[in-house]
Amino acid sequence: MARLNGNSMIMWFLFAIMFGLGNFHASAELQRLTHAPKNDDSLSFLVLGDWGRKGDYNQSDVAYQMGYVGKKLNIDFVISTGDNFYDNGLTSDRDPNFEESFSKIYTAKSLQKPWYAVLGNHDYRGDAAAQLSPFLRQIDSRWLCLRSYIVDSELVEVFFIDTTPFIQDYFISPEHDYDWREVNNPPKAYITNLLKDLAMALRGSKAKWKIAVGHHAIRSIGHHGDTRELVSLLLPLLQANKVDFYINGHDHCLEHISDTASPMQFLISGAGSKAWRGDVQKRNREDVNFFYDGQGFMSVQLTQTDANIVFYDVNGKVLHRAMYSKELHSVRTKEQLLSII
Ligand SMILES: *[C@@H]1O[C@H](CO)[C@@H](O)[C@H](O)[C@H]1NC(C)=O
């Protein structure tokens, strides 16, 4: 064995720390929250993304319509796909923007349910940990944001995934300051562990429906388009584990795209306030079922056999519906599943 001099010993040691840590760090189970379905074994929720602007850019109008639809569907919870607070997340867990953009906006009785949220890139530009702080629940008990976690009912498991650390541009050519304190830079170990934990949880899932939620798109024809890192790292994992829907925000629009290699559907709800009118790449891609570049939100109703997905605009008008059934055939194909009304 070659003798190592002092310098190479130090180099070896640094190398081991930099690249070895991920292997020694045993993967942990993702935090799991339970949310029982209704007595009739159904469950419904709204999905909103990219919203916190103190009511501006029609945020309050979208909130009003969510209240109406939330009541009609008797929703169980709301999912936020991230970019919860503009422009730069929260400054701390005492930031008044929390109440100004959340508590004072989503005031309808039907929306007084748990809000399960992930962080978006704008949230990482502030104090990312502030949004995870239990102190926020003292101000508004609805709020529940963690980095990556699972909401589990017997009917559906929702896998919330912290996608911002996947995006290499945020590290390589940062235009903004990001709060990487708990992610580290580079984020290799963080991502490796997250994917390991997620794979373990997905493999063990016995729920009828599997839904994954992240801020960034896997597929999108909006401004940002497909996310290269998620297509290569996350998509195969979701496909292999028969995830039914991947839901995200980031592009300020509403979209429904079908995966070309599996029955999975991509649902985008990132239109909670400022929308990007006309900012679209290739509208006539054959996997695209629906694209809307204005403001709005989405609802999902689940039973043991059916999923009913509806997109609404800022006036509550229904823009698009999609229904999926688990009963048609044991082997699901896109053609058998998709019935767009
Ligand atoms: C608010 O919504 C209306 C109706 O869609 C739209 O015409 C208007 O441009 C929106 N305002 C803003 C600030 O986005």
Coordinates of C-alpha atoms and ligand atoms in Angstrom, one line a residue:
M1 CA 0.0 0.0 0.0
A2 CA 1.4 3.4 -0.9
R3 CA 2.5 5.6 1.9
L4 CA 0.4 8.7 2.2
N5 CA 2.2 11.9 3.1
G6 CA 0.5 14.6 5.3
N7 CA -1.1 16.5 2.4
S8 CA -2.6 13.5 0.7
M9 CA -4.0 12.3 4.0
I10 CA -5.8 15.6 4.4
M11 CA -7.0 15.5 0.8
W12 CA -8.3 12.0 1.3
F13 CA -10.0 13.0 4.5
L14 CA -11.7 16.0 2.8
F15 CA -12.7 13.8 -0.1
A16 CA -14.3 11.3 2.2
I17 CA -16.2 14.0 4.0
M18 CA -17.4 15.6 0.7
F19 CA -18.5 12.4 -1.0
G20 CA -18.8 9.8 1.7
L21 CA -21.3 11.5 3.9
G22 CA -24.3 10.7 1.8
N23 CA -23.5 7.0 2.1
F24 CA -23.0 7.0 5.9
H25 CA -26.2 9.1 6.4
A26 CA -28.8 6.3 6.6
S27 CA -32.0 7.3 4.9
A28 CA -34.8 8.1 7.2
E29 CA -38.5 7.8 6.8
L30 CA -40.3 10.9 5.5
Q31 CA -42.5 12.5 8.1
R32 CA -46.0 11.2 7.8
L33 CA -49.2 13.0 8.7
T34 CA -52.6 11.3 8.7
H35 CA -55.7 12.8 7.3
A36 CA -58.8 10.5 7.5
P37 CA -61.1 10.5 4.5
K38 CA -64.8 11.3 4.8
N39 CA -67.2 8.7 6.3
D40 CA -68.2 7.7 2.7
D41 CA -64.6 7.0 2.0
S42 CA -64.2 10.0 -0.4
L43 CA -61.9 13.0 -0.1
S44 CA -61.7 16.3 -1.9
F45 CA -59.2 19.2 -1.9
L46 CA -58.3 22.3 -3.8
V47 CA -54.9 23.0 -5.3
L48 CA -53.4 26.5 -5.5
G49 CA -49.9 27.7 -6.3
D50 CA -47.8 30.9 -6.6
W51 CA -50.1 33.1 -4.7
G52 CA -48.9 35.3 -1.7
R53 CA -49.2 38.9 -2.9
K54 CA -51.3 40.6 -0.2
G55 CA -54.4 40.2 -2.3
D56 CA -53.0 41.8 -5.4
Y57 CA -53.1 40.5 -9.0
N58 CA -56.5 39.1 -8.4
Q59 CA -55.3 36.9 -5.5
S60 CA -58.4 37.9 -3.5
D61 CA -60.7 37.1 -6.4
V62 CA -59.2 33.6 -6.8
A63 CA -59.5 33.2 -3.0
Y64 CA -63.2 34.2 -3.1
Q65 CA -64.0 31.5 -5.8
M66 CA -62.0 28.9 -3.9
G67 CA -64.3 29.6 -0.9
Y68 CA -67.3 29.0 -3.1
V69 CA -66.0 25.8 -4.7
G70 CA -64.6 24.6 -1.4
K71 CA -68.1 24.8 0.2
K72 CA -69.7 23.1 -2.8
L73 CA -67.2 20.2 -2.6
N74 CA -67.0 20.2 1.2
I75 CA -63.2 20.0 0.9
D76 CA -61.0 18.2 3.4
F77 CA -57.9 20.3 2.8
V78 CA -56.0 22.7 0.5
I79 CA -52.7 21.9 -1.2
S80 CA -50.3 24.7 -1.9
T81 CA -47.7 24.0 -4.6
G82 CA -45.3 26.6 -3.3
D83 CA -44.1 30.2 -4.0
N84 CA -46.3 30.9 -1.0
F85 CA -45.0 34.4 -0.3
Y86 CA -43.7 36.9 -2.8
D87 CA -41.3 38.2 -3.6
N88 CA -38.8 36.7 -1.2
G89 CA -40.6 34.2 1.0
L90 CA -40.9 35.2 4.7
T91 CA -38.2 37.2 6.5
S92 CA -38.9 35.3 9.7
D93 CA -41.8 33.5 11.4
R94 CA -42.9 37.0 12.7
D95 CA -43.2 38.4 9.1
P96 CA -46.6 40.2 8.8
N97 CA -46.7 39.0 5.2
F98 CA -47.9 35.6 6.5
E99 CA -51.2 37.1 7.7
E100 CA -51.4 39.7 5.0
S101 CA -51.0 37.2 2.2
F102 CA -52.6 34.1 3.8
S103 CA -54.8 34.5 6.9
K104 CA -56.5 37.8 5.7
I105 CA -57.0 36.5 2.2
Y106 CA -58.4 33.0 2.4
T107 CA -61.1 33.9 4.9
A108 CA -64.0 31.7 3.6
K109 CA -65.4 29.2 6.1
S110 CA -64.9 26.3 3.7
L111 CA -61.2 27.1 3.5
Q112 CA -60.7 26.8 7.3
K113 CA -59.1 23.4 6.8
P114 CA -55.5 22.2 6.8
W115 CA -53.3 23.8 4.2
Y116 CA -50.5 21.4 3.2
A117 CA -47.7 23.4 1.5
V118 CA -44.3 22.9 -0.1
L119 CA -41.6 25.6 -0.6
G120 CA -41.0 27.2 -3.9
N121 CA -37.9 28.9 -5.2
H122 CA -39.2 32.3 -4.1
D123 CA -39.7 30.9 -0.6
Y124 CA -36.1 29.9 -0.5
R125 CA -35.1 33.5 -1.2
G126 CA -36.2 34.4 2.3
D127 CA -35.9 32.5 5.5
A128 CA -37.0 29.1 4.3
A129 CA -37.1 27.6 7.8
A130 CA -39.5 30.4 8.9
Q131 CA -42.4 28.8 6.8
L132 CA -41.8 25.5 8.6
S133 CA -41.9 27.1 12.0
P134 CA -44.6 25.8 14.5
F135 CA -45.0 29.4 15.5
L136 CA -47.0 30.1 12.3
R137 CA -49.6 27.5 13.5
Q138 CA -50.1 29.6 16.6
I139 CA -51.0 32.5 14.3
D140 CA -53.1 30.4 11.9
S141 CA -53.6 26.8 12.8
R142 CA -54.4 25.8 9.2
W143 CA -50.8 26.3 8.0
L144 CA -48.6 23.2 7.5
C145 CA -45.4 23.4 5.5
L146 CA -42.5 21.0 5.6
R147 CA -39.8 20.3 3.1
S148 CA -40.7 16.8 2.1
Y149 CA -43.4 14.7 3.8
I150 CA -46.4 12.5 3.3
V151 CA -50.1 13.1 4.0
D152 CA -51.7 9.7 4.3
S153 CA -55.3 8.7 4.3
E154 CA -56.3 5.2 3.5
L155 CA -57.6 6.4 0.2
V156 CA -54.7 8.5 -1.0
E157 CA -51.1 9.1 -0.1
V158 CA -49.8 12.5 -1.1
F159 CA -46.0 12.8 -1.3
F160 CA -44.8 16.3 -0.9
I161 CA -41.3 16.8 -2.5
D162 CA -38.9 19.7 -1.9
T163 CA -37.9 20.3 -5.6
T164 CA -36.0 23.6 -5.3
P165 CA -32.7 22.0 -4.4
F166 CA -32.9 19.9 -7.5
I167 CA -32.5 22.9 -9.8
Q168 CA -28.8 23.3 -10.7
D169 CA -29.1 26.9 -12.0
Y170 CA -30.0 28.1 -8.5
F171 CA -26.6 26.9 -7.4
I172 CA -24.5 27.4 -10.6
S173 CA -25.5 30.9 -11.7
P174 CA -27.5 32.3 -8.9
E175 CA -29.3 35.5 -9.7
H176 CA -30.7 35.6 -6.2
D177 CA -29.7 34.6 -2.7
Y178 CA -31.1 31.3 -1.5
D179 CA -31.4 30.0 2.0
W180 CA -29.5 26.7 1.6
R181 CA -28.7 26.4 5.3
E182 CA -30.4 23.0 5.7
V183 CA -29.8 21.9 2.1
N184 CA -26.1 22.5 1.8
N185 CA -24.3 23.7 -1.3
P186 CA -23.7 21.5 -3.3
P187 CA -27.0 19.7 -2.5
K188 CA -26.0 16.2 -3.7
A189 CA -26.4 14.4 -0.3
Y190 CA -29.7 16.2 0.3
I191 CA -31.1 15.1 -3.0
T192 CA -29.7 11.5 -2.8
N193 CA -31.3 11.1 0.7
L194 CA -34.6 12.6 -0.4
L195 CA -34.8 10.3 -3.4
K196 CA -34.0 7.3 -1.2
D197 CA -36.6 8.2 1.4
L198 CA -39.1 8.8 -1.3
A199 CA -38.4 5.5 -3.1
M200 CA -38.8 3.6 0.2
A201 CA -42.1 5.4 0.9
L202 CA -43.5 4.9 -2.6
R203 CA -42.6 1.2 -2.6
G204 CA -44.4 0.7 0.7
S205 CA -47.5 2.6 -0.3
K206 CA -50.8 0.6 -0.2
A207 CA -53.0 3.6 -0.9
K208 CA -55.5 3.4 -3.8
W209 CA -54.3 6.7 -5.2
K210 CA -50.7 8.0 -5.2
I211 CA -50.2 11.7 -5.7
A212 CA -46.8 13.5 -5.8
V213 CA -46.6 17.3 -5.2
G214 CA -43.7 19.6 -5.9
H215 CA -43.2 23.2 -6.8
H216 CA -41.4 22.7 -10.1
A217 CA -42.9 21.0 -13.2
I218 CA -41.7 17.8 -14.7
R219 CA -43.6 18.6 -17.9
S220 CA -44.9 22.1 -18.8
I221 CA -45.4 24.2 -21.8
G222 CA -45.4 27.4 -19.8
H223 CA -42.6 29.9 -19.3
H224 CA -40.1 27.5 -17.5
G225 CA -41.1 24.4 -19.5
D226 CA -39.9 20.9 -18.5
T227 CA -37.5 20.6 -15.6
R228 CA -34.5 18.7 -16.8
E229 CA -33.3 17.6 -13.3
L230 CA -36.8 16.3 -12.4
V231 CA -37.2 14.5 -15.7
S232 CA -34.0 12.5 -15.1
L233 CA -34.1 12.0 -11.3
L234 CA -37.8 12.1 -10.2
L235 CA -39.9 11.0 -13.2
P236 CA -38.6 7.4 -13.4
L237 CA -39.2 6.9 -9.7
L238 CA -42.8 8.2 -10.0
Q239 CA -43.5 6.1 -13.1
A240 CA -42.0 2.9 -11.6
N241 CA -44.2 3.3 -8.5
K242 CA -47.4 4.0 -10.5
V243 CA -48.0 7.5 -9.2
D244 CA -51.3 8.7 -10.6
F245 CA -50.8 12.4 -10.6
Y246 CA -47.8 14.8 -10.3
I247 CA -49.0 18.2 -9.2
N248 CA -47.0 21.4 -9.3
G249 CA -46.9 25.2 -9.7
H250 CA -44.0 27.4 -10.7
D251 CA -45.4 28.3 -14.2
H252 CA -48.1 30.9 -13.5
C253 CA -50.8 29.1 -15.4
L254 CA -53.1 26.0 -15.3
E255 CA -52.2 22.9 -17.3
H256 CA -53.1 19.2 -17.8
I257 CA -50.5 17.1 -19.6
S258 CA -50.4 13.3 -20.0
D259 CA -47.2 11.4 -19.5
T260 CA -46.3 9.7 -22.8
A261 CA -44.6 6.7 -21.1
S262 CA -47.1 5.8 -18.3
P263 CA -50.7 6.6 -17.2
M264 CA -49.4 9.4 -15.0
Q265 CA -51.0 12.8 -15.4
F266 CA -49.2 16.2 -14.9
L267 CA -51.5 18.8 -13.3
I268 CA -50.3 22.3 -12.9
S269 CA -51.9 24.9 -10.6
G270 CA -49.6 27.9 -10.3
A271 CA -52.1 30.6 -11.0
G272 CA -53.0 31.9 -7.5
S273 CA -52.2 35.6 -8.3
K274 CA -50.0 37.1 -11.0
A275 CA -50.5 35.2 -14.2
W276 CA -48.2 35.2 -17.3
R277 CA -50.6 35.9 -20.2
G278 CA -49.3 34.6 -23.5
D279 CA -46.2 33.1 -22.1
V280 CA -46.4 29.7 -23.7
Q281 CA -44.0 27.5 -25.6
K282 CA -45.6 24.9 -27.8
R283 CA -49.4 24.8 -27.3
N284 CA -50.1 22.0 -29.8
R285 CA -48.0 19.3 -28.2
E286 CA -50.0 16.1 -28.4
D287 CA -49.5 15.3 -24.7
V288 CA -51.1 18.6 -23.7
N289 CA -54.8 18.3 -22.8
F290 CA -55.3 21.7 -21.4
F291 CA -53.4 25.0 -21.0
Y292 CA -54.8 28.3 -19.6
D293 CA -52.6 31.4 -19.0
G294 CA -54.9 33.3 -16.7
Q295 CA -55.5 33.0 -12.9
G296 CA -57.3 30.2 -11.2
F297 CA -57.1 27.0 -9.2
M298 CA -57.9 23.3 -9.4
S299 CA -60.1 20.8 -7.4
V300 CA -59.6 17.1 -7.0
Q301 CA -62.3 14.7 -5.7
L302 CA -61.3 11.1 -5.0
T303 CA -63.3 8.0 -4.3
Q304 CA -62.1 4.3 -4.2
T305 CA -62.8 4.1 -7.9
D306 CA -62.8 7.6 -9.4
A307 CA -60.8 10.8 -9.6
N308 CA -62.5 13.9 -10.7
I309 CA -60.3 16.9 -11.6
V310 CA -61.6 20.4 -12.4
F311 CA -59.8 23.6 -13.3
Y312 CA -61.5 27.0 -12.6
D313 CA -60.7 30.6 -13.6
V314 CA -60.7 33.7 -11.5
N315 CA -64.5 34.0 -11.8
G316 CA -65.0 30.4 -10.8
K317 CA -65.9 29.3 -14.4
V318 CA -65.0 25.7 -15.1
L319 CA -62.3 25.6 -17.8
H320 CA -61.4 21.9 -18.0
R321 CA -62.4 18.6 -16.4
A322 CA -60.7 15.2 -16.4
M323 CA -62.0 12.0 -14.9
Y324 CA -60.1 8.8 -14.2
S325 CA -61.4 5.5 -13.1
K326 CA -59.6 2.6 -11.4
E327 CA -62.4 0.2 -12.3
L328 CA -62.3 0.0 -16.0
H329 CA -59.4 -2.4 -16.4
S330 CA -56.7 -3.8 -14.2
V331 CA -54.1 -2.7 -16.7
R332 CA -54.6 1.0 -17.1
T333 CA -53.9 2.8 -20.4
K334 CA -54.2 6.4 -21.2
E335 CA -57.0 5.8 -23.7
Q336 CA -59.0 3.8 -21.2
L337 CA -58.6 6.4 -18.5
L338 CA -58.9 9.7 -20.1
S339 CA -62.4 11.1 -20.6
I340 CA -62.3 14.8 -21.0
I341 CA -65.7 16.5 -20.8
Ligands
LIG1 C1 -58.0 40.0 -13.0 O1 -58.9 39.1 -13.7 C2 -59.5 39.7 -14.8 C3 -60.5 38.7 -15.3 O2 -59.8 37.5 -15.8 C4 -58.5 40.2 -15.8 O3 -59.1 40.8 -16.9 C5 -57.5 41.1 -15.2 O4 -56.5 41.4 -16.1 C6 -56.9 40.5 -13.9 N1 -56.1 41.5 -13.2 C7 -54.8 41.3 -12.9 C8 -54.1 42.4 -12.2 O5 -54.2 40.3 -13.2

